Coordinates of C-alpha atoms in Angstrom, one line a residue:
X1 CA 0.0 -0.1 0.0
X2 CA 2.9 2.4 0.8
X3 CA 4.3 1.9 -2.6
X4 CA 1.1 2.8 -4.3
X5 CA 0.7 5.8 -2.2
X6 CA 4.3 6.8 -3.0
X7 CA 3.3 6.6 -6.8
X8 CA 0.4 8.9 -6.2
X9 CA 2.8 11.3 -4.3
X10 CA 5.4 11.4 -7.0
X11 CA 2.5 12.4 -9.6
X12 CA 1.2 15.0 -7.2
X13 CA 4.7 16.5 -6.4
X14 CA 5.7 16.4 -10.0
X15 CA 2.6 18.2 -11.1
X16 CA 3.4 20.9 -8.6
X17 CA 7.0 21.2 -9.8
X18 CA 6.2 21.4 -13.6
X19 CA 3.6 24.1 -12.8
X20 CA 5.9 26.0 -10.7
X21 CA 8.7 25.8 -13.3
X22 CA 6.1 26.7 -16.1
X23 CA 5.2 29.8 -14.1
X24 CA 8.8 30.8 -14.1
X25 CA 9.1 30.4 -17.9
X26 CA 11.4 27.3 -18.0
X27 CA 12.0 25.1 -20.9
X28 CA 11.6 21.3 -20.9
X29 CA 14.9 20.8 -19.2
X30 CA 14.1 23.2 -16.4
X31 CA 10.5 21.7 -16.2
X32 CA 11.9 18.1 -15.7
X33 CA 14.7 19.1 -13.4
X34 CA 12.4 21.1 -11.0
X35 CA 9.7 18.4 -11.3
X36 CA 12.3 15.8 -10.3
X37 CA 13.6 17.9 -7.4
X38 CA 10.2 18.3 -5.9
X39 CA 9.1 14.9 -6.5
X40 CA 12.3 12.9 -5.3
X41 CA 14.1 15.5 -3.0
X42 CA 12.4 14.7 0.3
X43 CA 12.2 10.9 -0.2
X44 CA 15.9 10.9 -1.2
X45 CA 16.8 12.6 2.2
X46 CA 14.7 10.0 4.0
X47 CA 16.3 7.1 2.3
X48 CA 19.7 8.6 3.0
X49 CA 19.0 9.0 6.7
X50 CA 17.5 5.6 6.8
X51 CA 20.2 4.1 4.8
X52 CA 17.9 2.6 2.4
X53 CA 19.6 1.4 -0.9
X54 CA 18.9 2.0 -3.7
X55 CA 17.1 5.3 -3.4
X56 CA 13.4 5.0 -4.0
X57 CA 13.3 6.7 -7.3
X58 CA 16.2 4.4 -8.6
X59 CA 14.5 1.2 -7.4
X60 CA 11.3 2.1 -9.1
X61 CA 12.7 3.3 -12.5
X62 CA 9.1 4.1 -13.7
X63 CA 8.9 7.1 -11.3
X64 CA 11.5 9.3 -13.4
X65 CA 9.8 8.1 -16.6
X66 CA 6.4 9.3 -15.3
X67 CA 7.9 12.7 -14.3
X68 CA 9.4 12.9 -17.8
X69 CA 6.1 12.3 -19.4
X70 CA 4.5 15.1 -17.3
X71 CA 7.3 17.5 -18.2
X72 CA 7.1 16.7 -21.8
X73 CA 3.3 17.2 -21.8
X74 CA 3.4 20.4 -20.0
X75 CA 6.3 21.9 -22.1
X76 CA 4.2 21.1 -25.3
X77 CA 1.3 23.1 -24.1
X78 CA 1.2 26.6 -25.4
X79 CA -0.7 28.1 -22.5
X80 CA -1.6 26.9 -18.9
X81 CA -5.0 28.1 -18.0
X82 CA -5.0 30.8 -15.2
X83 CA -7.3 28.6 -13.1
X84 CA -4.8 25.9 -13.1
X85 CA -1.9 28.3 -12.1
X86 CA -4.1 29.7 -9.4
X87 CA -4.7 26.1 -8.0
X88 CA -1.0 25.4 -7.8
X89 CA -1.5 24.8 -4.0
X90 CA -3.7 22.0 -4.6
X91 CA -1.1 19.4 -5.9
X92 CA 1.3 20.9 -3.4
X93 CA -1.0 20.1 -0.5
X94 CA -1.7 16.4 -2.1
X95 CA 2.1 15.9 -2.4
X96 CA 2.6 16.9 1.2
X97 CA -0.1 14.6 2.6
X98 CA 0.9 11.6 0.5
X99 CA 4.6 11.8 0.9
X100 CA 4.4 12.7 4.7
X101 CA 2.4 9.4 5.4
X102 CA 4.6 7.3 3.1
X103 CA 7.8 8.7 4.7
X104 CA 6.4 8.0 8.3
X105 CA 5.5 4.4 7.4
X106 CA 8.8 3.7 5.8
X107 CA 10.7 5.1 8.7
X108 CA 8.6 3.0 11.2
X109 CA 9.4 0.0 9.2
X110 CA 13.0 0.9 9.4
X111 CA 12.9 0.5 13.3
X112 CA 12.7 4.2 14.3
X113 CA 10.8 5.6 17.2
X114 CA 7.5 7.5 16.8
X115 CA 9.0 10.8 17.1
X116 CA 11.7 10.2 14.6
X117 CA 9.2 8.6 12.3
X118 CA 7.2 11.8 12.3
X119 CA 10.3 13.9 11.7
X120 CA 11.3 11.9 8.7
X121 CA 7.7 11.9 7.5
X122 CA 7.8 15.7 7.7
X123 CA 11.2 15.7 5.9
X124 CA 9.8 13.5 3.2
X125 CA 6.7 15.8 2.6
X126 CA 8.5 19.2 2.7
X127 CA 12.0 19.1 1.6
X128 CA 11.1 18.4 -2.2
X129 CA 9.2 21.6 -2.2
X130 CA 12.1 23.5 -0.5
X131 CA 14.6 22.5 -3.1
X132 CA 12.2 23.4 -5.9
X133 CA 11.6 26.7 -4.4
X134 CA 15.4 27.5 -4.0
X135 CA 16.0 26.5 -7.6
X136 CA 13.2 28.6 -8.7
X137 CA 14.8 31.5 -6.7
X138 CA 12.1 31.9 -4.1
X139 CA 12.4 31.8 -0.3
X140 CA 11.0 28.4 0.8
X141 CA 7.7 28.8 2.7
X142 CA 9.3 26.4 5.3
X143 CA 11.7 29.1 6.2
X144 CA 9.6 32.3 6.5
X145 CA 6.2 33.5 7.9
X146 CA 3.8 31.6 5.7
X147 CA 0.5 29.5 6.0
X148 CA 1.2 26.4 8.0
X149 CA 3.2 23.8 6.1
X150 CA 5.4 21.6 7.9
X151 CA 3.3 21.8 11.0
X152 CA 0.3 20.3 8.9
X153 CA 2.7 17.4 7.9
X154 CA 4.0 16.9 11.5
X155 CA 0.5 16.7 13.1
X156 CA -0.8 14.6 10.2
X157 CA 2.0 12.0 10.6
X158 CA 1.0 11.6 14.4
X159 CA -2.6 11.1 13.3
X160 CA -1.4 8.3 11.0
X161 CA 0.7 6.5 13.7
X162 CA -2.0 6.8 16.4
X163 CA -4.6 5.3 13.9
X164 CA -2.4 2.8 12.9
X165 CA -1.9 1.3 16.4
X166 CA -5.6 1.4 17.0
X167 CA -6.9 -0.2 13.7
X168 CA -5.6 -3.4 12.1
X169 CA -6.5 -2.2 8.6
X170 CA -3.8 0.3 7.5
X171 CA -6.0 1.8 5.0
X172 CA -7.7 3.7 7.8
X173 CA -4.7 5.2 9.3
X174 CA -3.3 6.1 5.7
X175 CA -6.5 7.7 4.7
X176 CA -7.0 9.7 7.8
X177 CA -3.4 11.0 7.9
X178 CA -3.7 12.2 4.3
X179 CA -6.8 13.8 4.7
X180 CA -5.9 15.7 7.8
X181 CA -2.6 16.9 6.3
X182 CA -4.3 18.1 3.0
X183 CA -7.3 19.7 4.7
X184 CA -5.0 21.5 7.3
X185 CA -2.7 22.8 4.7
X186 CA -5.7 24.1 2.4
X187 CA -7.3 25.6 5.4
X188 CA -4.1 27.3 6.3
X189 CA -3.6 28.8 2.9
X190 CA -7.4 29.9 2.7
X191 CA -7.5 31.5 6.1
X192 CA -3.8 32.5 6.2
X193 CA -3.1 30.4 9.5
X194 CA 0.4 31.0 10.6
X195 CA 2.8 30.2 13.6
X196 CA 3.6 33.4 15.7
X197 CA 6.7 35.1 14.6
X198 CA 9.7 35.4 16.8
X199 CA 10.9 38.9 17.2
X200 CA 14.2 39.4 15.8
X201 CA 17.0 40.6 18.0
X202 CA 18.0 44.2 17.7
X203 CA 21.9 44.3 17.5
X204 CA 21.9 47.9 18.8
X205 CA 19.6 46.9 21.7
X206 CA 22.1 43.9 22.4
X207 CA 25.0 46.2 22.5
X208 CA 23.2 48.6 24.8
X209 CA 22.7 45.8 27.4

């Protein structure tokens, strides 16, 4: 089941990546590169931390082929409808939910504690987008005041783990974890829900003390 969810996550994250790159006016090489980074970046970090070899996108060679097809189809389109560009956050939220749950499940199978599994799930769900934003010359939302992102992933991972321990059928925990993350992320964007900002230290005030 985790492998099927992972496939859906790759498609969702790659869709976000190609649309983000298309909005930046990139060519096919740029589209494919950004799509690969967003689709494989977080999972690659997870596999390296867990010492899983080969990396998941190398083991499942059809993943890069699927991303290649998405990038090729998008590059051939003369125009992307504005409604699609405005809905860029939808595949982003889906990829976040799908990858977070998958990452948590693989980490738990690797023998980690619940807390470490949630951290690795959050890394799997968020760092592909971080890498894509950096390449597209944008400050990643993970590192600035922005609608909740990593928080949605982290809390959803805990929901997945708790339900996994309560219900014998894994589908219940998987579905609930994904739904919680996606809905929290979309709600955070719609209502602009953010964590409180830390007040930056004034260097002049520090010297005065």
